[in-house]
Amino acid sequence: MKIKKLIITVLGLGLLLGLIDVNLNAQDYSMNKTLCAHYVKLSRAQVVANNLPLAKLYAQKAIQANPWDKSAWADYNDIIQRLANNGNIEDFNTFIQNSAPVQKPTEESGTQFEGC
């Protein structure tokens, strides 16, 4: 009977220590609001200077400093929208290209197409 109580006590303490360890590891994540605000300020200054690639880098650093800050995300979204409007989003290969108009075949070419 004493062995069962001892085993239950040891397992209970092990479970308790495991839960405490998981809780402590979850608290390692930190948000630096001051650093985030600093990077947002630098990013906005680069937007005013029309240096969008550097502004994007600062905006990414602001989000990394505090991913829960709405102003950091709004700044990043604004920069991405400006890059998209200019056709300069290199990350997704979305450069705007002007393509030549497609020439339709004419009946005079002698080619027959099957239809439905």
PDB file of N, CA and C in Angstrom, residues 19-113:
ATOM      1  N   LEU A  19       4.281  20.610 -15.831  1.00  0.00           N
ATOM      2  CA  LEU A  19       3.387  21.730 -16.133  1.00  0.00           C
ATOM      3  C   LEU A  19       4.043  23.071 -15.822  1.00  0.00           C
ATOM      4  N   ILE A  20       4.791  23.134 -14.738  1.00  0.00           N
ATOM      5  CA  ILE A  20       5.491  24.369 -14.387  1.00  0.00           C
ATOM      6  C   ILE A  20       6.537  24.700 -15.448  1.00  0.00           C
ATOM      7  N   ASP A  21       7.253  23.673 -15.916  1.00  0.00           N
ATOM      8  CA  ASP A  21       8.270  23.878 -16.941  1.00  0.00           C
ATOM      9  C   ASP A  21       7.646  24.377 -18.241  1.00  0.00           C
ATOM     10  N   VAL A  22       6.521  23.814 -18.650  1.00  0.00           N
ATOM     11  CA  VAL A  22       5.842  24.262 -19.869  1.00  0.00           C
ATOM     12  C   VAL A  22       5.397  25.707 -19.717  1.00  0.00           C
ATOM     13  N   ASN A  23       4.896  26.078 -18.564  1.00  0.00           N
ATOM     14  CA  ASN A  23       4.444  27.440 -18.324  1.00  0.00           C
ATOM     15  C   ASN A  23       5.613  28.426 -18.365  1.00  0.00           C
ATOM     16  N   LEU A  24       6.751  28.045 -17.810  1.00  0.00           N
ATOM     17  CA  LEU A  24       7.903  28.932 -17.819  1.00  0.00           C
ATOM     18  C   LEU A  24       8.449  29.109 -19.232  1.00  0.00           C
ATOM     19  N   ASN A  25       8.447  28.050 -20.030  1.00  0.00           N
ATOM     20  CA  ASN A  25       8.928  28.158 -21.406  1.00  0.00           C
ATOM     21  C   ASN A  25       8.012  29.030 -22.248  1.00  0.00           C
ATOM     22  N   ALA A  26       6.731  29.026 -21.959  1.00  0.00           N
ATOM     23  CA  ALA A  26       5.786  29.845 -22.715  1.00  0.00           C
ATOM     24  C   ALA A  26       5.996  31.329 -22.423  1.00  0.00           C
ATOM     25  N   GLN A  27       6.556  31.665 -21.284  1.00  0.00           N
ATOM     26  CA  GLN A  27       6.755  33.063 -20.919  1.00  0.00           C
ATOM     27  C   GLN A  27       8.071  33.626 -21.428  1.00  0.00           C
ATOM     28  N   ASP A  28       8.859  32.845 -22.163  1.00  0.00           N
ATOM     29  CA  ASP A  28      10.118  33.342 -22.710  1.00  0.00           C
ATOM     30  C   ASP A  28       9.889  34.368 -23.815  1.00  0.00           C
ATOM     31  N   TYR A  29       8.714  34.362 -24.406  1.00  0.00           N
ATOM     32  CA  TYR A  29       8.403  35.275 -25.496  1.00  0.00           C
ATOM     33  C   TYR A  29       8.222  36.676 -24.927  1.00  0.00           C
ATOM     34  N   SER A  30       8.936  37.630 -25.487  1.00  0.00           N
ATOM     35  CA  SER A  30       8.824  38.993 -24.967  1.00  0.00           C
ATOM     36  C   SER A  30       8.416  39.946 -26.081  1.00  0.00           C
ATOM     37  N   MET A  31       7.704  40.975 -25.726  1.00  0.00           N
ATOM     38  CA  MET A  31       7.294  42.017 -26.653  1.00  0.00           C
ATOM     39  C   MET A  31       7.983  43.303 -26.230  1.00  0.00           C
ATOM     40  N   ASN A  32       8.699  43.893 -27.128  1.00  0.00           N
ATOM     41  CA  ASN A  32       9.398  45.129 -26.836  1.00  0.00           C
ATOM     42  C   ASN A  32       8.657  46.273 -27.522  1.00  0.00           C
ATOM     43  N   LYS A  33       7.788  46.932 -26.776  1.00  0.00           N
ATOM     44  CA  LYS A  33       6.956  47.996 -27.344  1.00  0.00           C
ATOM     45  C   LYS A  33       7.779  49.213 -27.733  1.00  0.00           C
ATOM     46  N   THR A  34       8.810  49.516 -26.978  1.00  0.00           N
ATOM     47  CA  THR A  34       9.643  50.673 -27.279  1.00  0.00           C
ATOM     48  C   THR A  34      10.416  50.466 -28.576  1.00  0.00           C
ATOM     49  N   LEU A  35      11.001  49.289 -28.734  1.00  0.00           N
ATOM     50  CA  LEU A  35      11.743  48.979 -29.952  1.00  0.00           C
ATOM     51  C   LEU A  35      10.806  48.957 -31.158  1.00  0.00           C
ATOM     52  N   CYS A  36       9.605  48.433 -30.957  1.00  0.00           N
ATOM     53  CA  CYS A  36       8.613  48.399 -32.031  1.00  0.00           C
ATOM     54  C   CYS A  36       8.268  49.819 -32.480  1.00  0.00           C
ATOM     55  N   ALA A  37       8.012  50.699 -31.536  1.00  0.00           N
ATOM     56  CA  ALA A  37       7.673  52.092 -31.866  1.00  0.00           C
ATOM     57  C   ALA A  37       8.840  52.776 -32.579  1.00  0.00           C
ATOM     58  N   HIS A  38      10.064  52.465 -32.163  1.00  0.00           N
ATOM     59  CA  HIS A  38      11.245  53.044 -32.801  1.00  0.00           C
ATOM     60  C   HIS A  38      11.333  52.611 -34.265  1.00  0.00           C
ATOM     61  N   TYR A  39      11.119  51.314 -34.528  1.00  0.00           N
ATOM     62  CA  TYR A  39      11.191  50.827 -35.904  1.00  0.00           C
ATOM     63  C   TYR A  39      10.034  51.353 -36.758  1.00  0.00           C
ATOM     64  N   VAL A  40       8.863  51.523 -36.179  1.00  0.00           N
ATOM     65  CA  VAL A  40       7.743  52.109 -36.925  1.00  0.00           C
ATOM     66  C   VAL A  40       8.083  53.547 -37.317  1.00  0.00           C
ATOM     67  N   LYS A  41       8.696  54.291 -36.395  1.00  0.00           N
ATOM     68  CA  LYS A  41       9.090  55.669 -36.683  1.00  0.00           C
ATOM     69  C   LYS A  41      10.125  55.702 -37.810  1.00  0.00           C
ATOM     70  N   LEU A  42      11.125  54.811 -37.750  1.00  0.00           N
ATOM     71  CA  LEU A  42      12.137  54.754 -38.817  1.00  0.00           C
ATOM     72  C   LEU A  42      11.506  54.363 -40.153  1.00  0.00           C
ATOM     73  N   SER A  43      10.572  53.456 -40.092  1.00  0.00           N
ATOM     74  CA  SER A  43       9.899  52.998 -41.304  1.00  0.00           C
ATOM     75  C   SER A  43       9.111  54.125 -41.952  1.00  0.00           C
ATOM     76  N   ARG A  44       8.370  54.872 -41.157  1.00  0.00           N
ATOM     77  CA  ARG A  44       7.575  55.971 -41.697  1.00  0.00           C
ATOM     78  C   ARG A  44       8.487  57.056 -42.298  1.00  0.00           C
ATOM     79  N   ALA A  45       9.650  57.280 -41.673  1.00  0.00           N
ATOM     80  CA  ALA A  45      10.592  58.260 -42.215  1.00  0.00           C
ATOM     81  C   ALA A  45      11.090  57.818 -43.589  1.00  0.00           C
ATOM     82  N   GLN A  46      11.298  56.527 -43.769  1.00  0.00           N
ATOM     83  CA  GLN A  46      11.753  56.020 -45.061  1.00  0.00           C
ATOM     84  C   GLN A  46      10.636  56.061 -46.104  1.00  0.00           C
ATOM     85  N   VAL A  47       9.393  55.913 -45.666  1.00  0.00           N
ATOM     86  CA  VAL A  47       8.268  56.048 -46.598  1.00  0.00           C
ATOM     87  C   VAL A  47       8.202  57.479 -47.108  1.00  0.00           C
ATOM     88  N   VAL A  48       8.391  58.444 -46.220  1.00  0.00           N
ATOM     89  CA  VAL A  48       8.382  59.851 -46.617  1.00  0.00           C
ATOM     90  C   VAL A  48       9.524  60.124 -47.595  1.00  0.00           C
ATOM     91  N   ALA A  49      10.680  59.468 -47.375  1.00  0.00           N
ATOM     92  CA  ALA A  49      11.833  59.635 -48.256  1.00  0.00           C
ATOM     93  C   ALA A  49      11.701  58.794 -49.532  1.00  0.00           C
ATOM     94  N   ASN A  50      10.608  58.053 -49.658  1.00  0.00           N
ATOM     95  CA  ASN A  50      10.317  57.199 -50.811  1.00  0.00           C
ATOM     96  C   ASN A  50      11.353  56.083 -50.995  1.00  0.00           C
ATOM     97  N   ASN A  51      11.886  55.587 -49.884  1.00  0.00           N
ATOM     98  CA  ASN A  51      12.795  54.451 -49.899  1.00  0.00           C
ATOM     99  C   ASN A  51      12.019  53.243 -49.355  1.00  0.00           C
ATOM    100  N   LEU A  52      11.160  52.685 -50.198  1.00  0.00           N
ATOM    101  CA  LEU A  52      10.240  51.642 -49.751  1.00  0.00           C
ATOM    102  C   LEU A  52      10.921  50.335 -49.347  1.00  0.00           C
ATOM    103  N   PRO A  53      11.991  49.884 -50.020  1.00  0.00           N
ATOM    104  CA  PRO A  53      12.629  48.641 -49.566  1.00  0.00           C
ATOM    105  C   PRO A  53      13.180  48.742 -48.142  1.00  0.00           C
ATOM    106  N   LEU A  54      13.808  49.869 -47.805  1.00  0.00           N
ATOM    107  CA  LEU A  54      14.315  50.042 -46.445  1.00  0.00           C
ATOM    108  C   LEU A  54      13.159  50.211 -45.461  1.00  0.00           C
ATOM    109  N   ALA A  55      12.111  50.897 -45.883  1.00  0.00           N
ATOM    110  CA  ALA A  55      10.933  51.048 -45.027  1.00  0.00           C
ATOM    111  C   ALA A  55      10.322  49.685 -44.718  1.00  0.00           C
ATOM    112  N   LYS A  56      10.306  48.799 -45.715  1.00  0.00           N
ATOM    113  CA  LYS A  56       9.768  47.452 -45.508  1.00  0.00           C
ATOM    114  C   LYS A  56      10.601  46.687 -44.481  1.00  0.00           C
ATOM    115  N   LEU A  57      11.927  46.823 -44.565  1.00  0.00           N
ATOM    116  CA  LEU A  57      12.797  46.154 -43.593  1.00  0.00           C
ATOM    117  C   LEU A  57      12.530  46.642 -42.172  1.00  0.00           C
ATOM    118  N   TYR A  58      12.413  47.959 -42.007  1.00  0.00           N
ATOM    119  CA  TYR A  58      12.116  48.504 -40.680  1.00  0.00           C
ATOM    120  C   TYR A  58      10.737  48.048 -40.193  1.00  0.00           C
ATOM    121  N   ALA A  59       9.779  47.972 -41.095  1.00  0.00           N
ATOM    122  CA  ALA A  59       8.437  47.525 -40.702  1.00  0.00           C
ATOM    123  C   ALA A  59       8.468  46.069 -40.260  1.00  0.00           C
ATOM    124  N   GLN A  60       9.259  45.237 -40.938  1.00  0.00           N
ATOM    125  CA  GLN A  60       9.382  43.833 -40.528  1.00  0.00           C
ATOM    126  C   GLN A  60      10.030  43.735 -39.149  1.00  0.00           C
ATOM    127  N   LYS A  61      11.037  44.552 -38.890  1.00  0.00           N
ATOM    128  CA  LYS A  61      11.687  44.546 -37.571  1.00  0.00           C
ATOM    129  C   LYS A  61      10.718  45.013 -36.486  1.00  0.00           C
ATOM    130  N   ALA A  62       9.851  45.965 -36.820  1.00  0.00           N
ATOM    131  CA  ALA A  62       8.854  46.424 -35.850  1.00  0.00           C
ATOM    132  C   ALA A  62       7.894  45.290 -35.493  1.00  0.00           C
ATOM    133  N   ILE A  63       7.484  44.521 -36.495  1.00  0.00           N
ATOM    134  CA  ILE A  63       6.576  43.397 -36.233  1.00  0.00           C
ATOM    135  C   ILE A  63       7.277  42.311 -35.427  1.00  0.00           C
ATOM    136  N   GLN A  64       8.552  42.097 -35.702  1.00  0.00           N
ATOM    137  CA  GLN A  64       9.304  41.105 -34.928  1.00  0.00           C
ATOM    138  C   GLN A  64       9.462  41.537 -33.480  1.00  0.00           C
ATOM    139  N   ALA A  65       9.590  42.838 -33.242  1.00  0.00           N
ATOM    140  CA  ALA A  65       9.729  43.342 -31.876  1.00  0.00           C
ATOM    141  C   ALA A  65       8.430  43.207 -31.095  1.00  0.00           C
ATOM    142  N   ASN A  66       7.292  43.410 -31.764  1.00  0.00           N
ATOM    143  CA  ASN A  66       6.003  43.283 -31.097  1.00  0.00           C
ATOM    144  C   ASN A  66       4.938  42.890 -32.118  1.00  0.00           C
ATOM    145  N   PRO A  67       4.711  41.591 -32.307  1.00  0.00           N
ATOM    146  CA  PRO A  67       3.751  41.160 -33.320  1.00  0.00           C
ATOM    147  C   PRO A  67       2.297  41.491 -32.989  1.00  0.00           C
ATOM    148  N   TRP A  68       2.019  41.964 -31.808  1.00  0.00           N
ATOM    149  CA  TRP A  68       0.638  42.277 -31.432  1.00  0.00           C
ATOM    150  C   TRP A  68       0.315  43.749 -31.628  1.00  0.00           C
ATOM    151  N   ASP A  69       1.257  44.543 -32.085  1.00  0.00           N
ATOM    152  CA  ASP A  69       1.041  45.977 -32.254  1.00  0.00           C
ATOM    153  C   ASP A  69       0.321  46.266 -33.574  1.00  0.00           C
ATOM    154  N   LYS A  70      -0.855  46.867 -33.476  1.00  0.00           N
ATOM    155  CA  LYS A  70      -1.658  47.139 -34.676  1.00  0.00           C
ATOM    156  C   LYS A  70      -1.021  48.192 -35.567  1.00  0.00           C
ATOM    157  N   SER A  71      -0.353  49.177 -34.974  1.00  0.00           N
ATOM    158  CA  SER A  71       0.265  50.223 -35.797  1.00  0.00           C
ATOM    159  C   SER A  71       1.424  49.655 -36.612  1.00  0.00           C
ATOM    160  N   ALA A  72       2.138  48.677 -36.069  1.00  0.00           N
ATOM    161  CA  ALA A  72       3.233  48.050 -36.824  1.00  0.00           C
ATOM    162  C   ALA A  72       2.679  47.308 -38.030  1.00  0.00           C
ATOM    163  N   TRP A  73       1.576  46.587 -37.834  1.00  0.00           N
ATOM    164  CA  TRP A  73       0.967  45.866 -38.953  1.00  0.00           C
ATOM    165  C   TRP A  73       0.370  46.830 -39.974  1.00  0.00           C
ATOM    166  N   ALA A  74      -0.221  47.915 -39.501  1.00  0.00           N
ATOM    167  CA  ALA A  74      -0.786  48.899 -40.430  1.00  0.00           C
ATOM    168  C   ALA A  74       0.318  49.539 -41.264  1.00  0.00           C
ATOM    169  N   ASP A  75       1.447  49.830 -40.639  1.00  0.00           N
ATOM    170  CA  ASP A  75       2.585  50.391 -41.352  1.00  0.00           C
ATOM    171  C   ASP A  75       3.098  49.397 -42.400  1.00  0.00           C
ATOM    172  N   TYR A  76       3.246  48.144 -42.024  1.00  0.00           N
ATOM    173  CA  TYR A  76       3.719  47.115 -42.958  1.00  0.00           C
ATOM    174  C   TYR A  76       2.749  46.960 -44.132  1.00  0.00           C
ATOM    175  N   ASN A  77       1.460  46.914 -43.833  1.00  0.00           N
ATOM    176  CA  ASN A  77       0.458  46.774 -44.890  1.00  0.00           C
ATOM    177  C   ASN A  77       0.482  47.972 -45.847  1.00  0.00           C
ATOM    178  N   ASP A  78       0.673  49.166 -45.299  1.00  0.00           N
ATOM    179  CA  ASP A  78       0.752  50.360 -46.143  1.00  0.00           C
ATOM    180  C   ASP A  78       1.949  50.281 -47.085  1.00  0.00           C
ATOM    181  N   ILE A  79       3.077  49.842 -46.580  1.00  0.00           N
ATOM    182  CA  ILE A  79       4.281  49.741 -47.405  1.00  0.00           C
ATOM    183  C   ILE A  79       4.103  48.682 -48.487  1.00  0.00           C
ATOM    184  N   ILE A  80       3.539  47.544 -48.131  1.00  0.00           N
ATOM    185  CA  ILE A  80       3.310  46.489 -49.118  1.00  0.00           C
ATOM    186  C   ILE A  80       2.343  46.978 -50.193  1.00  0.00           C
ATOM    187  N   GLN A  81       1.327  47.718 -49.797  1.00  0.00           N
ATOM    188  CA  GLN A  81       0.380  48.250 -50.778  1.00  0.00           C
ATOM    189  C   GLN A  81       1.062  49.235 -51.718  1.00  0.00           C
ATOM    190  N   ARG A  82       1.944  50.070 -51.170  1.00  0.00           N
ATOM    191  CA  ARG A  82       2.674  51.017 -52.014  1.00  0.00           C
ATOM    192  C   ARG A  82       3.598  50.278 -52.987  1.00  0.00           C
ATOM    193  N   LEU A  83       4.254  49.224 -52.503  1.00  0.00           N
ATOM    194  CA  LEU A  83       5.111  48.431 -53.381  1.00  0.00           C
ATOM    195  C   LEU A  83       4.292  47.747 -54.469  1.00  0.00           C
ATOM    196  N   ALA A  84       3.115  47.256 -54.097  1.00  0.00           N
ATOM    197  CA  ALA A  84       2.248  46.597 -55.079  1.00  0.00           C
ATOM    198  C   ALA A  84       1.754  47.592 -56.119  1.00  0.00           C
ATOM    199  N   ASN A  85       1.415  48.794 -55.687  1.00  0.00           N
ATOM    200  CA  ASN A  85       0.964  49.815 -56.632  1.00  0.00           C
ATOM    201  C   ASN A  85       2.060  50.188 -57.623  1.00  0.00           C
ATOM    202  N   ASN A  86       3.314  50.130 -57.163  1.00  0.00           N
ATOM    203  CA  ASN A  86       4.447  50.419 -58.039  1.00  0.00           C
ATOM    204  C   ASN A  86       4.867  49.202 -58.849  1.00  0.00           C
ATOM    205  N   GLY A  87       4.339  48.036 -58.513  1.00  0.00           N
ATOM    206  CA  GLY A  87       4.715  46.798 -59.198  1.00  0.00           C
ATOM    207  C   GLY A  87       6.072  46.282 -58.779  1.00  0.00           C
ATOM    208  N   ASN A  88       6.467  46.514 -57.537  1.00  0.00           N
ATOM    209  CA  ASN A  88       7.813  46.162 -57.077  1.00  0.00           C
ATOM    210  C   ASN A  88       7.825  45.182 -55.913  1.00  0.00           C
ATOM    211  N   ILE A  89       6.976  44.212 -55.901  1.00  0.00           N
ATOM    212  CA  ILE A  89       7.012  43.241 -54.809  1.00  0.00           C
ATOM    213  C   ILE A  89       7.875  42.074 -55.262  1.00  0.00           C
ATOM    214  N   GLU A  90       9.132  42.103 -54.885  1.00  0.00           N
ATOM    215  CA  GLU A  90      10.088  41.100 -55.337  1.00  0.00           C
ATOM    216  C   GLU A  90       9.877  39.756 -54.660  1.00  0.00           C
ATOM    217  N   ASP A  91       9.376  39.735 -53.443  1.00  0.00           N
ATOM    218  CA  ASP A  91       9.244  38.493 -52.691  1.00  0.00           C
ATOM    219  C   ASP A  91       8.336  37.489 -53.384  1.00  0.00           C
ATOM    220  N   PHE A  92       7.357  37.958 -54.111  1.00  0.00           N
ATOM    221  CA  PHE A  92       6.374  37.065 -54.704  1.00  0.00           C
ATOM    222  C   PHE A  92       6.444  37.054 -56.229  1.00  0.00           C
ATOM    223  N   ASN A  93       7.507  37.624 -56.790  1.00  0.00           N
ATOM    224  CA  ASN A  93       7.685  37.693 -58.243  1.00  0.00           C
ATOM    225  C   ASN A  93       6.458  38.282 -58.936  1.00  0.00           C
ATOM    226  N   THR A  94       6.005  39.411 -58.449  1.00  0.00           N
ATOM    227  CA  THR A  94       4.810  40.019 -59.013  1.00  0.00           C
ATOM    228  C   THR A  94       5.137  41.318 -59.727  1.00  0.00           C
ATOM    229  N   PHE A  95       6.202  41.301 -60.499  1.00  0.00           N
ATOM    230  CA  PHE A  95       6.518  42.479 -61.287  1.00  0.00           C
ATOM    231  C   PHE A  95       5.470  42.631 -62.383  1.00  0.00           C
ATOM    232  N   ILE A  96       5.057  43.838 -62.640  1.00  0.00           N
ATOM    233  CA  ILE A  96       4.063  44.092 -63.677  1.00  0.00           C
ATOM    234  C   ILE A  96       4.776  44.128 -65.025  1.00  0.00           C
ATOM    235  N   GLN A  97       4.306  43.318 -65.932  1.00  0.00           N
ATOM    236  CA  GLN A  97       4.888  43.273 -67.272  1.00  0.00           C
ATOM    237  C   GLN A  97       3.797  43.600 -68.281  1.00  0.00           C
ATOM    238  N   ASN A  98       4.145  44.394 -69.242  1.00  0.00           N
ATOM    239  CA  ASN A  98       3.207  44.699 -70.322  1.00  0.00           C
ATOM    240  C   ASN A  98       3.389  43.640 -71.396  1.00  0.00           C
ATOM    241  N   SER A  99       2.361  42.878 -71.627  1.00  0.00           N
ATOM    242  CA  SER A  99       2.457  41.817 -72.626  1.00  0.00           C
ATOM    243  C   SER A  99       1.870  42.308 -73.950  1.00  0.00           C
ATOM    244  N   ALA A 100       2.340  41.688 -75.011  1.00  0.00           N
ATOM    245  CA  ALA A 100       1.838  42.035 -76.340  1.00  0.00           C
ATOM    246  C   ALA A 100       0.431  41.476 -76.490  1.00  0.00           C
ATOM    247  N   PRO A 101      -0.438  42.167 -77.216  1.00  0.00           N
ATOM    248  CA  PRO A 101      -1.801  41.652 -77.394  1.00  0.00           C
ATOM    249  C   PRO A 101      -1.780  40.343 -78.195  1.00  0.00           C
ATOM    250  N   VAL A 102      -2.667  39.467 -77.843  1.00  0.00           N
ATOM    251  CA  VAL A 102      -2.763  38.175 -78.513  1.00  0.00           C
ATOM    252  C   VAL A 102      -3.467  38.365 -79.845  1.00  0.00           C
ATOM    253  N   GLN A 103      -2.862  37.822 -80.882  1.00  0.00           N
ATOM    254  CA  GLN A 103      -3.474  37.947 -82.204  1.00  0.00           C
ATOM    255  C   GLN A 103      -4.391  36.753 -82.436  1.00  0.00           C
ATOM    256  N   LYS A 104      -5.593  37.036 -82.831  1.00  0.00           N
ATOM    257  CA  LYS A 104      -6.568  35.985 -83.077  1.00  0.00           C
ATOM    258  C   LYS A 104      -6.361  35.425 -84.488  1.00  0.00           C
ATOM    259  N   PRO A 105      -6.562  34.135 -84.661  1.00  0.00           N
ATOM    260  CA  PRO A 105      -6.432  33.571 -86.009  1.00  0.00           C
ATOM    261  C   PRO A 105      -7.584  34.053 -86.894  1.00  0.00           C
ATOM    262  N   THR A 106      -7.287  34.207 -88.132  1.00  0.00           N
ATOM    263  CA  THR A 106      -8.315  34.645 -89.077  1.00  0.00           C
ATOM    264  C   THR A 106      -8.735  33.467 -89.945  1.00  0.00           C
ATOM    265  N   GLU A 107      -9.856  33.604 -90.585  1.00  0.00           N
ATOM    266  CA  GLU A 107     -10.346  32.542 -91.463  1.00  0.00           C
ATOM    267  C   GLU A 107      -9.491  32.403 -92.708  1.00  0.00           C
ATOM    268  N   GLU A 108      -8.801  33.446 -93.050  1.00  0.00           N
ATOM    269  CA  GLU A 108      -7.996  33.447 -94.262  1.00  0.00           C
ATOM    270  C   GLU A 108      -6.744  32.581 -94.111  1.00  0.00           C
ATOM    271  N   SER A 109      -6.359  32.268 -92.879  1.00  0.00           N
ATOM    272  CA  SER A 109      -5.130  31.515 -92.685  1.00  0.00           C
ATOM    273  C   SER A 109      -5.293  30.060 -93.115  1.00  0.00           C
ATOM    274  N   GLY A 110      -6.498  29.585 -93.326  1.00  0.00           N
ATOM    275  CA  GLY A 110      -6.733  28.212 -93.776  1.00  0.00           C
ATOM    276  C   GLY A 110      -6.740  27.203 -92.646  1.00  0.00           C
ATOM    277  N   THR A 111      -6.558  27.628 -91.433  1.00  0.00           N
ATOM    278  CA  THR A 111      -6.582  26.713 -90.308  1.00  0.00           C
ATOM    279  C   THR A 111      -8.005  26.551 -89.829  1.00  0.00           C
ATOM    280  N   GLN A 112      -8.387  25.292 -89.617  1.00  0.00           N
ATOM    281  CA  GLN A 112      -9.739  25.027 -89.123  1.00  0.00           C
ATOM    282  C   GLN A 112      -9.631  24.604 -87.658  1.00  0.00           C
ATOM    283  N   PHE A 113     -10.535  25.109 -86.871  1.00  0.00           N
ATOM    284  CA  PHE A 113     -10.592  24.746 -85.464  1.00  0.00           C
ATOM    285  C   PHE A 113     -11.891  23.996 -85.219  1.00  0.00           C
TER     286      PHE A 113
END
